[in-house]
Structures are given as C-alpha cells and as structure tokens.
Short mmCIF file of C-alpha atoms in Angstrom, two decimals:
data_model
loop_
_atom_site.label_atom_id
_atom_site.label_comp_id
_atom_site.label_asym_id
_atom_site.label_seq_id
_atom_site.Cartn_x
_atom_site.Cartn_y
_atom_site.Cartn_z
CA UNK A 12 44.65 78.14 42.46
CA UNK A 13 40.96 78.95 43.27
CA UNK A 14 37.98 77.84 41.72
CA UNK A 15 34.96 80.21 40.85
CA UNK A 16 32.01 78.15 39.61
CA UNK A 17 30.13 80.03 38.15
CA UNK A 18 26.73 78.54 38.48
CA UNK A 19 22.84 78.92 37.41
CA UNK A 20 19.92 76.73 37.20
CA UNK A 21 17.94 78.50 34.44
CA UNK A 22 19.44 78.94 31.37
CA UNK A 23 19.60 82.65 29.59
CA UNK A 24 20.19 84.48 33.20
CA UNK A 25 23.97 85.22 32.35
CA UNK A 26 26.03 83.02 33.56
CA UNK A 27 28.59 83.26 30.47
CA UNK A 28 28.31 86.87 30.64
CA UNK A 29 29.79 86.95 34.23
CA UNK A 30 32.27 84.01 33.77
CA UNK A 31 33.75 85.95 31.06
CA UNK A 32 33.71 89.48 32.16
CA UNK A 33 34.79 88.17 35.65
CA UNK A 34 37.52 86.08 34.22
CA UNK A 35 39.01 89.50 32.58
CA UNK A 36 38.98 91.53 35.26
CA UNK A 37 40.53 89.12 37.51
CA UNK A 38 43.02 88.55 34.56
CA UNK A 39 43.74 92.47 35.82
CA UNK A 40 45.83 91.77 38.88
CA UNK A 41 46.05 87.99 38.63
CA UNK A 42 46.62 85.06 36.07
CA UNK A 43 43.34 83.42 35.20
CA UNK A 44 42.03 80.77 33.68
CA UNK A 45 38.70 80.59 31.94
CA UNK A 46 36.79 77.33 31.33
CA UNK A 47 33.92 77.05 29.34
CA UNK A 48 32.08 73.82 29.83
CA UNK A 49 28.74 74.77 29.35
CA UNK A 50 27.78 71.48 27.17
CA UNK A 51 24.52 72.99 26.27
CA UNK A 52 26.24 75.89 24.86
CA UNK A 53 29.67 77.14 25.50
CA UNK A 54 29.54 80.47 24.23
CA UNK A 55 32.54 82.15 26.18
CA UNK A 56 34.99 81.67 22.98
CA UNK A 57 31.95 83.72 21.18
CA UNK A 58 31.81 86.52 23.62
CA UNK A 59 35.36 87.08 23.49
CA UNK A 60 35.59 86.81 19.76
CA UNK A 61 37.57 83.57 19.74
CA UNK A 62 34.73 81.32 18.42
CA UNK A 63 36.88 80.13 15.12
CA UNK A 64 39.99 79.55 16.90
CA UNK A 65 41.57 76.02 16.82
CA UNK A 66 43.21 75.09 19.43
CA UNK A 67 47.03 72.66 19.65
CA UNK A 68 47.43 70.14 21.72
CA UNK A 69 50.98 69.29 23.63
CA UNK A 70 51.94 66.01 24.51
CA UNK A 71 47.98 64.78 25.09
CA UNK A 72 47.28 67.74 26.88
CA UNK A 73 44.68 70.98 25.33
CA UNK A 74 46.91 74.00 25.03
CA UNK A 75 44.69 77.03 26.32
CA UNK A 76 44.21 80.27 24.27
CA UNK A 77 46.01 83.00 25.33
CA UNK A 78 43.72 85.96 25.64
CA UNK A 79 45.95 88.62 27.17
CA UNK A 80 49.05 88.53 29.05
CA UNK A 81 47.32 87.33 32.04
CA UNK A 82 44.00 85.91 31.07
CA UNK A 83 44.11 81.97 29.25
CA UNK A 84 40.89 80.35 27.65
CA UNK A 85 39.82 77.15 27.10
CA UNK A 86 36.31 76.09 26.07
CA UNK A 87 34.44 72.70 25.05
CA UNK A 88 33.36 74.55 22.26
CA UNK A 89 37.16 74.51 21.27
CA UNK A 90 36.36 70.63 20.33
CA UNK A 91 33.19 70.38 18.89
CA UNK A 92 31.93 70.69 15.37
CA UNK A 93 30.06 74.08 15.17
CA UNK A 94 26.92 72.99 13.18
CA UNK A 95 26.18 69.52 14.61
CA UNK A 96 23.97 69.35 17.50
CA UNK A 97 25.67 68.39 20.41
CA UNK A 98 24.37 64.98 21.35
CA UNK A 99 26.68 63.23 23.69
CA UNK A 100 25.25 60.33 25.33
CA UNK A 101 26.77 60.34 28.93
CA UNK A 102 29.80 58.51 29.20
CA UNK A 103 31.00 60.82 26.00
CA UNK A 104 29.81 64.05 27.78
CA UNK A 105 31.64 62.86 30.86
CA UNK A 106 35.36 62.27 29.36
CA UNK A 107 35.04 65.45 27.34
CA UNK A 108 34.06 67.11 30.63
CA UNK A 109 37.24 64.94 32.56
CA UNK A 110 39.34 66.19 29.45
CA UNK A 111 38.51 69.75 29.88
CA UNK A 112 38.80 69.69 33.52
CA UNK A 113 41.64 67.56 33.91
CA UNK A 114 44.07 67.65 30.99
CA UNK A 115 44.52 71.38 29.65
CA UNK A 116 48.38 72.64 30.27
CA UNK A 117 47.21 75.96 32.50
CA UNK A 118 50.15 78.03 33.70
CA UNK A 119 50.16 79.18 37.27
CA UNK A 120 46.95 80.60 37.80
CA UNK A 121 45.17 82.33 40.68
CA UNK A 122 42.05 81.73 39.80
CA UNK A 123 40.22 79.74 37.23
CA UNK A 124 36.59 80.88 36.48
CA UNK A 125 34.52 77.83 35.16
CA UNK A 126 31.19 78.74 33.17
CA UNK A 127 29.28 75.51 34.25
CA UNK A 128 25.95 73.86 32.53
CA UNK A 129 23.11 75.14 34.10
CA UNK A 130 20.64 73.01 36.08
CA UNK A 131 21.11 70.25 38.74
CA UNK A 132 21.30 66.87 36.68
CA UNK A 133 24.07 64.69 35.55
CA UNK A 134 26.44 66.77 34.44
CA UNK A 135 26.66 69.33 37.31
CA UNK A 136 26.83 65.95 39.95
CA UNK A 137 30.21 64.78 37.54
CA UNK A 138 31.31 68.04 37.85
CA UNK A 139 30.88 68.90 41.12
CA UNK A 140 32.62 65.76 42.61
CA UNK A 141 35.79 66.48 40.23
CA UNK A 142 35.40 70.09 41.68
CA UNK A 143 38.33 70.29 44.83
CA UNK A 144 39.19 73.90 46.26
CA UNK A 145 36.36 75.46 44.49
CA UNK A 146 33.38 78.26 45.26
CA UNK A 147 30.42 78.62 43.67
CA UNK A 148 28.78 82.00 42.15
CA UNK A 149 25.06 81.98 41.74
CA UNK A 150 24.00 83.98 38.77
CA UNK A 151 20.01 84.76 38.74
CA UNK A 152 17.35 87.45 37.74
CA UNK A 153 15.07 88.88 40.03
CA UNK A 154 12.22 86.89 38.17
CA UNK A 155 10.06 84.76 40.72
CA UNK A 156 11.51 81.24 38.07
CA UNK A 157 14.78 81.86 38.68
CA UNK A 158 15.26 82.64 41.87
CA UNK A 159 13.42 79.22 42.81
CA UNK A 160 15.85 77.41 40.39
CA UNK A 161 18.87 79.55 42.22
CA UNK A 162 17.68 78.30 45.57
CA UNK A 163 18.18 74.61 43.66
CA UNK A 164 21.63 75.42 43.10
CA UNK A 165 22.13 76.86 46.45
CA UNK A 166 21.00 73.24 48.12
CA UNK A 167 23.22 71.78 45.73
CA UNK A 168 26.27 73.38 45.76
CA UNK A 169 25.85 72.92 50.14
CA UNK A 170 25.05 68.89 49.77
CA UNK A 171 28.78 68.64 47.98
CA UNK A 172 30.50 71.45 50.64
CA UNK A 173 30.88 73.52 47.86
CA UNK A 174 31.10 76.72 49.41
CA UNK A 175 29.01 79.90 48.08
CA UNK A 176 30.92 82.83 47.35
CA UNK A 177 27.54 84.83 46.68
CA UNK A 178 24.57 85.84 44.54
CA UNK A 179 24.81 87.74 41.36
CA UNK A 180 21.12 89.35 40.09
CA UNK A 181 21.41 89.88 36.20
CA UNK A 182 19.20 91.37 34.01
CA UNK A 183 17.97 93.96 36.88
CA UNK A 184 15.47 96.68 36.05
CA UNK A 185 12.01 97.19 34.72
CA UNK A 186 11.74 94.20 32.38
CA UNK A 187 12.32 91.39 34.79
CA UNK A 188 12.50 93.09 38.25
CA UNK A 189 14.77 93.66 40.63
CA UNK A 190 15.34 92.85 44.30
CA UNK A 191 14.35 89.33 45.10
CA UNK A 192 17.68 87.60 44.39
CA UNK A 193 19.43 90.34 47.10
CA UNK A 194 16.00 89.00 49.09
CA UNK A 195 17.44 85.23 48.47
CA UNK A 196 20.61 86.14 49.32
CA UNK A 197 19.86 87.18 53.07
CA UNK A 198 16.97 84.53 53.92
CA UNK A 199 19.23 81.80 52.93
CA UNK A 200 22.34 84.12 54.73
CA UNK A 201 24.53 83.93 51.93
CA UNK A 202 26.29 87.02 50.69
CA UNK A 203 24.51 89.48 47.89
CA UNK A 204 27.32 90.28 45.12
CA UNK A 205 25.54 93.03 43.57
CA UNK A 206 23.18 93.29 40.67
CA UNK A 207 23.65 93.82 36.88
CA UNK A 208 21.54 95.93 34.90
CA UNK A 209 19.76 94.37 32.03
CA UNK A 210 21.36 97.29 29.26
CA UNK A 211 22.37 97.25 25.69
CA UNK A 212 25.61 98.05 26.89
CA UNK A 213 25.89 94.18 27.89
CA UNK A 214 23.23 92.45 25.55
CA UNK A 215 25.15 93.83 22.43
CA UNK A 216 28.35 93.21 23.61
CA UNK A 217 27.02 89.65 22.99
CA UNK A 218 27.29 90.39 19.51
CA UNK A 219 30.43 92.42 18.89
CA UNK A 220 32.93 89.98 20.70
CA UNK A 221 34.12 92.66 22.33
CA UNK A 222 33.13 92.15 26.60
CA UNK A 223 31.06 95.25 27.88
CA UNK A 224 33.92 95.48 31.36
CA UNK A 225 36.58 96.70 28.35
CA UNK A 226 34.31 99.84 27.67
CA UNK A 227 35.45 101.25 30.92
CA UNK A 228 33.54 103.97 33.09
CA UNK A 229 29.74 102.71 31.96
CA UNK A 230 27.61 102.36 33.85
CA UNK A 231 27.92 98.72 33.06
CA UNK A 232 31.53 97.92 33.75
CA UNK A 233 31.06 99.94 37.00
CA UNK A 234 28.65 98.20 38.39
CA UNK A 235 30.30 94.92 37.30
CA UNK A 236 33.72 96.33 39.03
CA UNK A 237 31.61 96.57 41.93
CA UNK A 238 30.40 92.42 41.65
CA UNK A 239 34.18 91.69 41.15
CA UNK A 240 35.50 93.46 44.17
CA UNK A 241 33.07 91.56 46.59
CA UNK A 242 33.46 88.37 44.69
CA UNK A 243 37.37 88.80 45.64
CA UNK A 244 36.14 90.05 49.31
CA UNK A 245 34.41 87.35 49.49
CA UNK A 246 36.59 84.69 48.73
CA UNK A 247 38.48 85.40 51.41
CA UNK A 248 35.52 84.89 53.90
CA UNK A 249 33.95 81.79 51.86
CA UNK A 250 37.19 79.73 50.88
CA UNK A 251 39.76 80.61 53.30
CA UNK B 14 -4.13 63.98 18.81
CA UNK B 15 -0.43 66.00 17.55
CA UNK B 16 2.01 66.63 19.56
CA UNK B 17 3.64 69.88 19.59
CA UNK B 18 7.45 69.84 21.02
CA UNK B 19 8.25 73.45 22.29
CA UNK B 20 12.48 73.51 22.35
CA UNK B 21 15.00 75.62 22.50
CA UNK B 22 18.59 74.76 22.70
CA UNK B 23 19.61 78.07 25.46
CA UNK B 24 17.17 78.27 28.61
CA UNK B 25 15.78 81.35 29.21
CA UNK B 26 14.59 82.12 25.61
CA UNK B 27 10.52 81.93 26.82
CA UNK B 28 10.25 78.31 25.87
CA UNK B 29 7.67 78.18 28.68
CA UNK B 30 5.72 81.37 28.00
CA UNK B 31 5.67 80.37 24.40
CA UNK B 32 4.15 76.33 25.79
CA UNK B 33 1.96 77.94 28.12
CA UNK B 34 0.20 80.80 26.03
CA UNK B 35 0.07 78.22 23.01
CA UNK B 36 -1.89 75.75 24.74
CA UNK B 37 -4.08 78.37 26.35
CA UNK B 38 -5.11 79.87 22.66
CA UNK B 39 -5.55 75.79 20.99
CA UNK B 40 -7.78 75.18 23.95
CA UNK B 41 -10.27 78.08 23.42
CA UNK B 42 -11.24 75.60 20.04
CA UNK B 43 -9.72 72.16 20.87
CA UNK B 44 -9.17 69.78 23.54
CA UNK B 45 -5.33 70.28 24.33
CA UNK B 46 -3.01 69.29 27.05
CA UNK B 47 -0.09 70.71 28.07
CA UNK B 48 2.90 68.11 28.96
CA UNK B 49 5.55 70.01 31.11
CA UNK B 50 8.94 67.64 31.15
CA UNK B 51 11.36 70.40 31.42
CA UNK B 52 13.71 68.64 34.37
CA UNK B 53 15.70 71.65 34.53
CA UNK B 54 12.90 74.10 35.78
CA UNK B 55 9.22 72.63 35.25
CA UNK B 56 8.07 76.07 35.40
CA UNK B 57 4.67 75.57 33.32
CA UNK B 58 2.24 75.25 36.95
CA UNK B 59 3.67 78.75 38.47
CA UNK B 60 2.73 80.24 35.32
CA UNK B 61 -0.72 79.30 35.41
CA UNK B 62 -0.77 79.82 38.90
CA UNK B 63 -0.78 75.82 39.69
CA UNK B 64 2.12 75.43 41.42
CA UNK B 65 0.61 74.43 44.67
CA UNK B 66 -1.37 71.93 43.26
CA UNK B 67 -1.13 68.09 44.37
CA UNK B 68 -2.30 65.33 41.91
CA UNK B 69 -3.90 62.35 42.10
CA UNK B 70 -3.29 59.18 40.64
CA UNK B 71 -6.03 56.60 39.05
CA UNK B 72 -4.82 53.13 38.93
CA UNK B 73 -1.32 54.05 39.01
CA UNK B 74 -1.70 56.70 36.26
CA UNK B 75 -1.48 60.18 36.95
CA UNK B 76 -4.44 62.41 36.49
CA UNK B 77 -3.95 65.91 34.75
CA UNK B 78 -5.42 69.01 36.64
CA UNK B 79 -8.26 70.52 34.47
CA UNK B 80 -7.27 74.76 34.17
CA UNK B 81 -10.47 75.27 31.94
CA UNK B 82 -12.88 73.17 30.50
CA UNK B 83 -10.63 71.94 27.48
CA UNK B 84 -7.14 72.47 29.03
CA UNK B 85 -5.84 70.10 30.73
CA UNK B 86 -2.12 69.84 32.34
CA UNK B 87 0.59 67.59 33.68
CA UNK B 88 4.08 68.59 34.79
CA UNK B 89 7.17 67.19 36.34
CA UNK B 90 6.80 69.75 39.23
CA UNK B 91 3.75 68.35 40.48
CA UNK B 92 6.29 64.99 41.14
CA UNK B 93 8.80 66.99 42.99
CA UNK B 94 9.84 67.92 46.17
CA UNK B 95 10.42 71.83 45.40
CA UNK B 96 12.72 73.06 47.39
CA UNK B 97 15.65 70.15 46.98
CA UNK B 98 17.65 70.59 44.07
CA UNK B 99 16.50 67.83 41.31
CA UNK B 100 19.20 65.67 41.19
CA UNK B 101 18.37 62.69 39.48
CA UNK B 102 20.91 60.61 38.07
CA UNK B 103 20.46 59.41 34.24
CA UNK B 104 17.94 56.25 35.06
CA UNK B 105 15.72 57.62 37.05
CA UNK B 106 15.05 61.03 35.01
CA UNK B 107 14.41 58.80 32.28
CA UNK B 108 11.64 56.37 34.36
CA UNK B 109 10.13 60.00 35.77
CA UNK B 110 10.36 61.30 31.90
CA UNK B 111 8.65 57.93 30.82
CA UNK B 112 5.90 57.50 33.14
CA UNK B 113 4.99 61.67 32.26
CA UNK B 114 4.74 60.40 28.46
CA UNK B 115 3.17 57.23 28.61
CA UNK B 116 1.23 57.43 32.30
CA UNK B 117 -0.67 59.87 31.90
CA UNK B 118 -4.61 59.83 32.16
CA UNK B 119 -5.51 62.49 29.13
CA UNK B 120 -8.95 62.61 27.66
CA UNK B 121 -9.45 62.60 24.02
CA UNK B 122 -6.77 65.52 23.01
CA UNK B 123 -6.12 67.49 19.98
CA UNK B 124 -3.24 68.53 20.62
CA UNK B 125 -0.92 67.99 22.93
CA UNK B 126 1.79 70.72 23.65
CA UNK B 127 5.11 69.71 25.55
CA UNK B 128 7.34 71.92 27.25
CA UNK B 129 10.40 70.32 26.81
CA UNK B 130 14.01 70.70 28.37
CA UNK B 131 16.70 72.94 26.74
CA UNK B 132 19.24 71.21 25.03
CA UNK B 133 20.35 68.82 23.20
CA UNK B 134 21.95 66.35 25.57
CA UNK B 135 20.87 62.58 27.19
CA UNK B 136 17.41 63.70 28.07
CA UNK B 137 16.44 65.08 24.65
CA UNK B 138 17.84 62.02 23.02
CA UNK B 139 15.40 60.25 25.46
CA UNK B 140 12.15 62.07 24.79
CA UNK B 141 12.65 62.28 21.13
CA UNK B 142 13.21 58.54 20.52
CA UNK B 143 9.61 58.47 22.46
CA UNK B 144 7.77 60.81 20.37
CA UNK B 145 5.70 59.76 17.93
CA UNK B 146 3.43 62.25 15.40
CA UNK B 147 4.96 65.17 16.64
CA UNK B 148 6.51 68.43 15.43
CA UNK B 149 8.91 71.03 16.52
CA UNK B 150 8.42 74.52 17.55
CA UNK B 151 11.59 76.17 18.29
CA UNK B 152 12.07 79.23 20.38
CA UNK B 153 15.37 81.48 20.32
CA UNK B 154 15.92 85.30 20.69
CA UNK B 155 17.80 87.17 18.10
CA UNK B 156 20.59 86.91 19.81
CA UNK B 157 23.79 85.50 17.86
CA UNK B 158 24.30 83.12 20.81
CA UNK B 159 20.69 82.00 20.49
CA UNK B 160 20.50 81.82 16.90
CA UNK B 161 23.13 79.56 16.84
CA UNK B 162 21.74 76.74 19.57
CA UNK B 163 18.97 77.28 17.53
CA UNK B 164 20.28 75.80 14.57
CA UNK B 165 21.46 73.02 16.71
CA UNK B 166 18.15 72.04 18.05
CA UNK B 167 16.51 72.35 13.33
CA UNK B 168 19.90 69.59 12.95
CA UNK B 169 18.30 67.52 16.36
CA UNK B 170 14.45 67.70 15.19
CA UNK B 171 15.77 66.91 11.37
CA UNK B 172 18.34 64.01 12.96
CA UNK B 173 15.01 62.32 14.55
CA UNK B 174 12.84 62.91 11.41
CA UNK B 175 10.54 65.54 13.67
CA UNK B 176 9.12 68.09 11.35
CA UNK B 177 9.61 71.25 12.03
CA UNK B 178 6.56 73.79 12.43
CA UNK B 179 8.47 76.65 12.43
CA UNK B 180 10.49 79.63 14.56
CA UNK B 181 9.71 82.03 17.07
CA UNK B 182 11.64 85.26 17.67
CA UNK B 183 11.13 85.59 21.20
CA UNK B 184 11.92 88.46 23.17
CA UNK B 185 12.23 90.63 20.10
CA UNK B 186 13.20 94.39 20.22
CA UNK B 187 16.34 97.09 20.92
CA UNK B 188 17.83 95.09 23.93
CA UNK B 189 18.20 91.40 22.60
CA UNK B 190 17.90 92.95 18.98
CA UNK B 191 15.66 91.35 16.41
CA UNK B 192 15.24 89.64 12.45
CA UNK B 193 18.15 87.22 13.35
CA UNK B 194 15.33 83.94 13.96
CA UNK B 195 13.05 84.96 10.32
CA UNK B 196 16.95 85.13 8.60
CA UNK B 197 17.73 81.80 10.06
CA UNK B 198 14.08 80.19 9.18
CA UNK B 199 14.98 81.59 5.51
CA UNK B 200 18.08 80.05 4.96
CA UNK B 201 17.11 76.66 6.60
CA UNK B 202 13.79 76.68 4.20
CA UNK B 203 11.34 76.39 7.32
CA UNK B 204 8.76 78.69 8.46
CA UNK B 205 8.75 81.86 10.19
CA UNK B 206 5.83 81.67 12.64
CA UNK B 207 6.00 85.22 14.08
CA UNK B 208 8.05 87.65 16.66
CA UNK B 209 6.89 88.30 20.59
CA UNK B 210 8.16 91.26 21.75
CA UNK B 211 10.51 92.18 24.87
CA UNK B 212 7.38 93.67 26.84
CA UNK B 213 6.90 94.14 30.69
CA UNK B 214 3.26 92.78 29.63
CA UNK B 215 4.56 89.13 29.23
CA UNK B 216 7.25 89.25 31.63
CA UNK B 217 5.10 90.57 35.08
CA UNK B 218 2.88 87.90 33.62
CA UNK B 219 5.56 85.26 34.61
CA UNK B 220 5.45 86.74 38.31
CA UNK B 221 1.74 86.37 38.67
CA UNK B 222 0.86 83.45 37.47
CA UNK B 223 -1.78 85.17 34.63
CA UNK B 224 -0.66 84.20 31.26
CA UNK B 225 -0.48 87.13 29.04
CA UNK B 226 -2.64 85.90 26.15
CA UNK B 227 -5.47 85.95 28.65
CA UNK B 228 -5.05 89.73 28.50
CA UNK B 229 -6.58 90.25 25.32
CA UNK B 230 -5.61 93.39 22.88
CA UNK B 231 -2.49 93.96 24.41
CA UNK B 232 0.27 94.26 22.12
CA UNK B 233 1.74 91.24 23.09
CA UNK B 234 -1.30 89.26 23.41
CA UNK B 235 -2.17 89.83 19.28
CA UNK B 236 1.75 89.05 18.55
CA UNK B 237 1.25 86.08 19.83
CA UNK B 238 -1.89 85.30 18.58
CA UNK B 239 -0.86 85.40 14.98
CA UNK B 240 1.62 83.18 16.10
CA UNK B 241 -0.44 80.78 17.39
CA UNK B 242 -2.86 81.02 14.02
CA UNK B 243 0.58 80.75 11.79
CA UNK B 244 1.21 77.44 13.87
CA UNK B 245 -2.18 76.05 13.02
CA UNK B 246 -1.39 76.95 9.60
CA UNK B 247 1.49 75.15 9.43
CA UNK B 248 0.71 71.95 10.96
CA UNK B 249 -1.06 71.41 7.96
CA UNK B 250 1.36 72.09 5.91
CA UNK B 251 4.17 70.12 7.89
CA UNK B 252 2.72 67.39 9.67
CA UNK B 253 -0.35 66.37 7.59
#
C-alpha cells in the first residue's frame, strides 16, 4: 500500500478538495483508502456528504466508511463533537492522530490518500515520522503567499526523505494567478502535476456533497483526470 | 490600548488582508500596531511590502518597523529564517509567541491588531490565555466548510471570555457564494460587520505588496471601509 500525503502549508488552497477527488478516482481502478486528519478541519466526510455518519468500532479498531465498492473513508472528524471547538492540547491531538493512523481495520488497499493539517509545526513532525512508504503531494495557488509556504513544505517533506510526488496549482485563473507554482515546480526540479481551475464547478461542489470528478466531461473533472494520471506516473518515478 | 484578535478557524479565508487593511484604516486616526503571530505563514510584512526588512532589538526587546507615522509593525517573519520550513516543536513556538506579546517595544498604541494563526489547536490555547482586553474579529467565507470552523473559533473566543466584535464575509460573491457569515452572526446574536468581495483588486494587491485600502474608491476599498467603521462601532458596544 502507498501513501499519498497530500500536503499544503496555507490553509484554504485545496488540499481536501484534491485528497478527496483524488481518493475517488483512484478508487476507479484500485482500492483506496481516504484519511482525513486535518485537525484544524477535517472536512473530507463533508465533501463527500458523509459528515453525520457514525462510525463502529471492531475489536478496538475504527471501522472505515465504505464509500463505493472500492473507495473506504475514515476521518478525525468521524470522532469529534461537531459544535465544540477542537482544542486538543498535544499529547490528546497526538493519540487521536496515532489512532487514526494506526488502528482503523483498512482492507487491502493500493493506495491510501491522507488529507494532512496544513503548515510545518507539531502535528505535521508526529505525522511525518509515523509516515513509512509514503509521497507527498503539494497543493498550492499561484499566489506569491503560497507558493513561499509550498516551498516550506517542500524542505520539509525532503528533511524526513519523504519523497515528492509533485505540485498541484489550485485555484488557477484570473483571481489568484496562474503559473508560479509550475515555476516552483522546475526551480526546485520537482515534477508539475497540473493546475486546477478556480470554477464554480469545484467551489460549489463544496456545498452539494456531491465531488465535482463525478460530473464527468467538465472541464473540471478533465483537467483533474489529467492531475491524477501524472500523480500515478509519477509514483512510479518518485516511490519506486 | 485594545487589542483586536483577527481569527479564523480555515487558512486561506483573508485573515491577513482583513489584519493588514484594518490596521492601515485605525492608523489614519490612531496610533495602532499590527502584531503578526501567525506561525503557519506570517504573511503580514510581504503584504506591506516589508518582507525584507531586518529588526533591531533595544535592550533585548524588539523594536517594531514604523510603515507610516502612526503604524507601527512586528511579525514572526522578521524572526525567521525564510526559506527553512518553521518547524518548531511546542516549547519553543510558545517562547517565540511569548517574547512577540510581551517583548515588544510599542509606543503608546490604540489599538493593537493581531494577526493570529488559524485554528483552534495548542498555539491558540497559548495566545489566548495571554490576552488580556481584547476582542475577536473573525473572518470566514460563505463557504459551508468555512462557516462551520467559524462557529468553532465564536465557541473558542466565548470559551476564553474574549468578546466578540463581530464577522466578516470574506471573499464574498458567485464563486465561494455569499450571506452564509451575516446568517451565522444572526443566529449566534453577534454582529455582522460587513462583506469584502471576491475582487482581482484585493487579490493582485497580495502580489504587490500595496494593500488595497490604500487604493481609495475602489469597490473593494469602500467595502472594507464600512467594515472597518462597523468595527469601531462595535468595540464600543462589545468591549467598553
């Protein structure tokens, strides 16, 4: 089994948006997991209208959601009371994350996609020394912010050997620019994924609980077909 | 001098624009400072075009750089190396967080505004048991995702008996949608402050380090100043 982190600095670039709409077209050809354990947020159940669902457990172990035939979900968001804030001082934070990452009854997966916290603190250090036989996907926007805070993740994913499986831009077009994440991407010779237009098509899907990739043939799920083929290209380059 | 806490639960709502353009308007009639702790991305200097900018100390307390005659700023960024990841383990993000709240040589302030970090984690926990006459300005778009941290962030502020200014609806219009933040603001009982639009106005803004609000009669630039006269308003009302 291979693991895609799925990775940003910034907050509100997309990660979730990718983890989720990767995780289901992987789910196409291969068993996949998805694992949400975005603590400041894990919004994946939301996104693929599973944000009420309560989860069983089976002797100690999380049993994961079963999305499709070929596509199981679990989140930290699975475990937490909605309307609270979360505020886990750090040795709770870290044996929810150890829970999540260690004790959930997966079948045989190929891949499991893991929507990460964003930033570089804490968390992401616990996580990325549990992390073994994993890749990392860099999700930014062409905004001059994020692509500093990508190069962040970049350094950090290479200080724990974490090998980068490429750079996603999000949110491409007029509003916040385009370009300068593919411009990353070759500087720091890593490869460039593909970019995702910032469309209603993907902002409302948000909303609906239904992923944009399922509306097949926009110009959306195209270009996000595209993203998925090199991510699985890639793979073979990074983590082989 | 008040202390204005600029949160957001998601990154990547505008908490930044919102910290940086709010302390630009308070300083055209009062002293104000602007207190940039956001350890994820201390993105406050590139905005204002500091980000180069190396700061002195003055026995052993830091000494803000002056932008105009009665703005004055301090950020986490100027303390960093900025192209290594920041990576700081729990202890020493809360001596760095510590020495930017209480080591800092302001003059005689009115206000002081404080870009915080997203979240509602460790660090928050930190900075709010350290705050004292302060209130909360929250920033979310109208996304359901959003919304939702949002309401996390009104339950934090409330937990630490922080008054709560009010809401922003930040990047409001047909992509991220818009009306969700003033619903949410109704049904908690706090105030409303006002709606920034989605505009390429305040997003090229971010790229060249020219707040917005200094363009003035732009669309976005009178949003945002009733925003910022609806905040005065109100920190009357909640704070006094």
């Amino acid at each position: 089994m291979r693991k895609l982190l799925v990775m940003s600095n910034k907050g509100g670039v997309g990660k979730t948006t990718v983890a989720v709409n990767l995780s289901l077209l992987l789910s196409e050809e291969n068993p996949t997991g998805l694992l949400d354990i975005d603590l400041h947020g894990p919004d994946a159940p939301r996104l693929l209208g599973l944000q009420k669902t309560e989860i069983k457990t089976q002797k100690h172990k999380l049993v994961p959601v079963k999305f499709n035939p070929n596509l199981y979900v679990m989140s930290l968001d699975f475990l937490i009371d909605k309307n609270r804030a979360v505020m886990w001082r750090g040795p709770l934070k870290t044996k929810a994350i150890q829970q999540l990452i260690n004790d959930v009854l997966w079948p045989e997966l190929d891949f499991l996609v893991i929507d990460l916290p964003p930033g570089t603190g804490d968390e992401l250090i616990t996580i990325m020394q549990m992390m073994r036989n994993s890749g990392s996907i860099i999700v930014s926007t062409s905004q001059a912010v994020s692509v500093e805070d990508a190069k962040r993740v970049i350094n950090m994913s290479r200080s724990f050997d974490i090998p980068i499986i490429g750079l996603i831009e999000n949110m491409s077009g007029e509003i916040f620019g385009s370009g300068k994440v593919e411009e990353l991407a070759e500087k720091e010779n890593i490869a460039f994924l593909g970019r995702l237009s910032l469309d209603k098509t993907v902002s409302n899907s948000l909303e609906t609980g239904k992923p944009f990739i399922l509306n097949k043939g926009t110009k959306s799920a195209k270009e996000f077909e595209n993203i998925t083929k090199n991510i699985k290209k890639m793979i073979k380059g990074a983590m082989d």
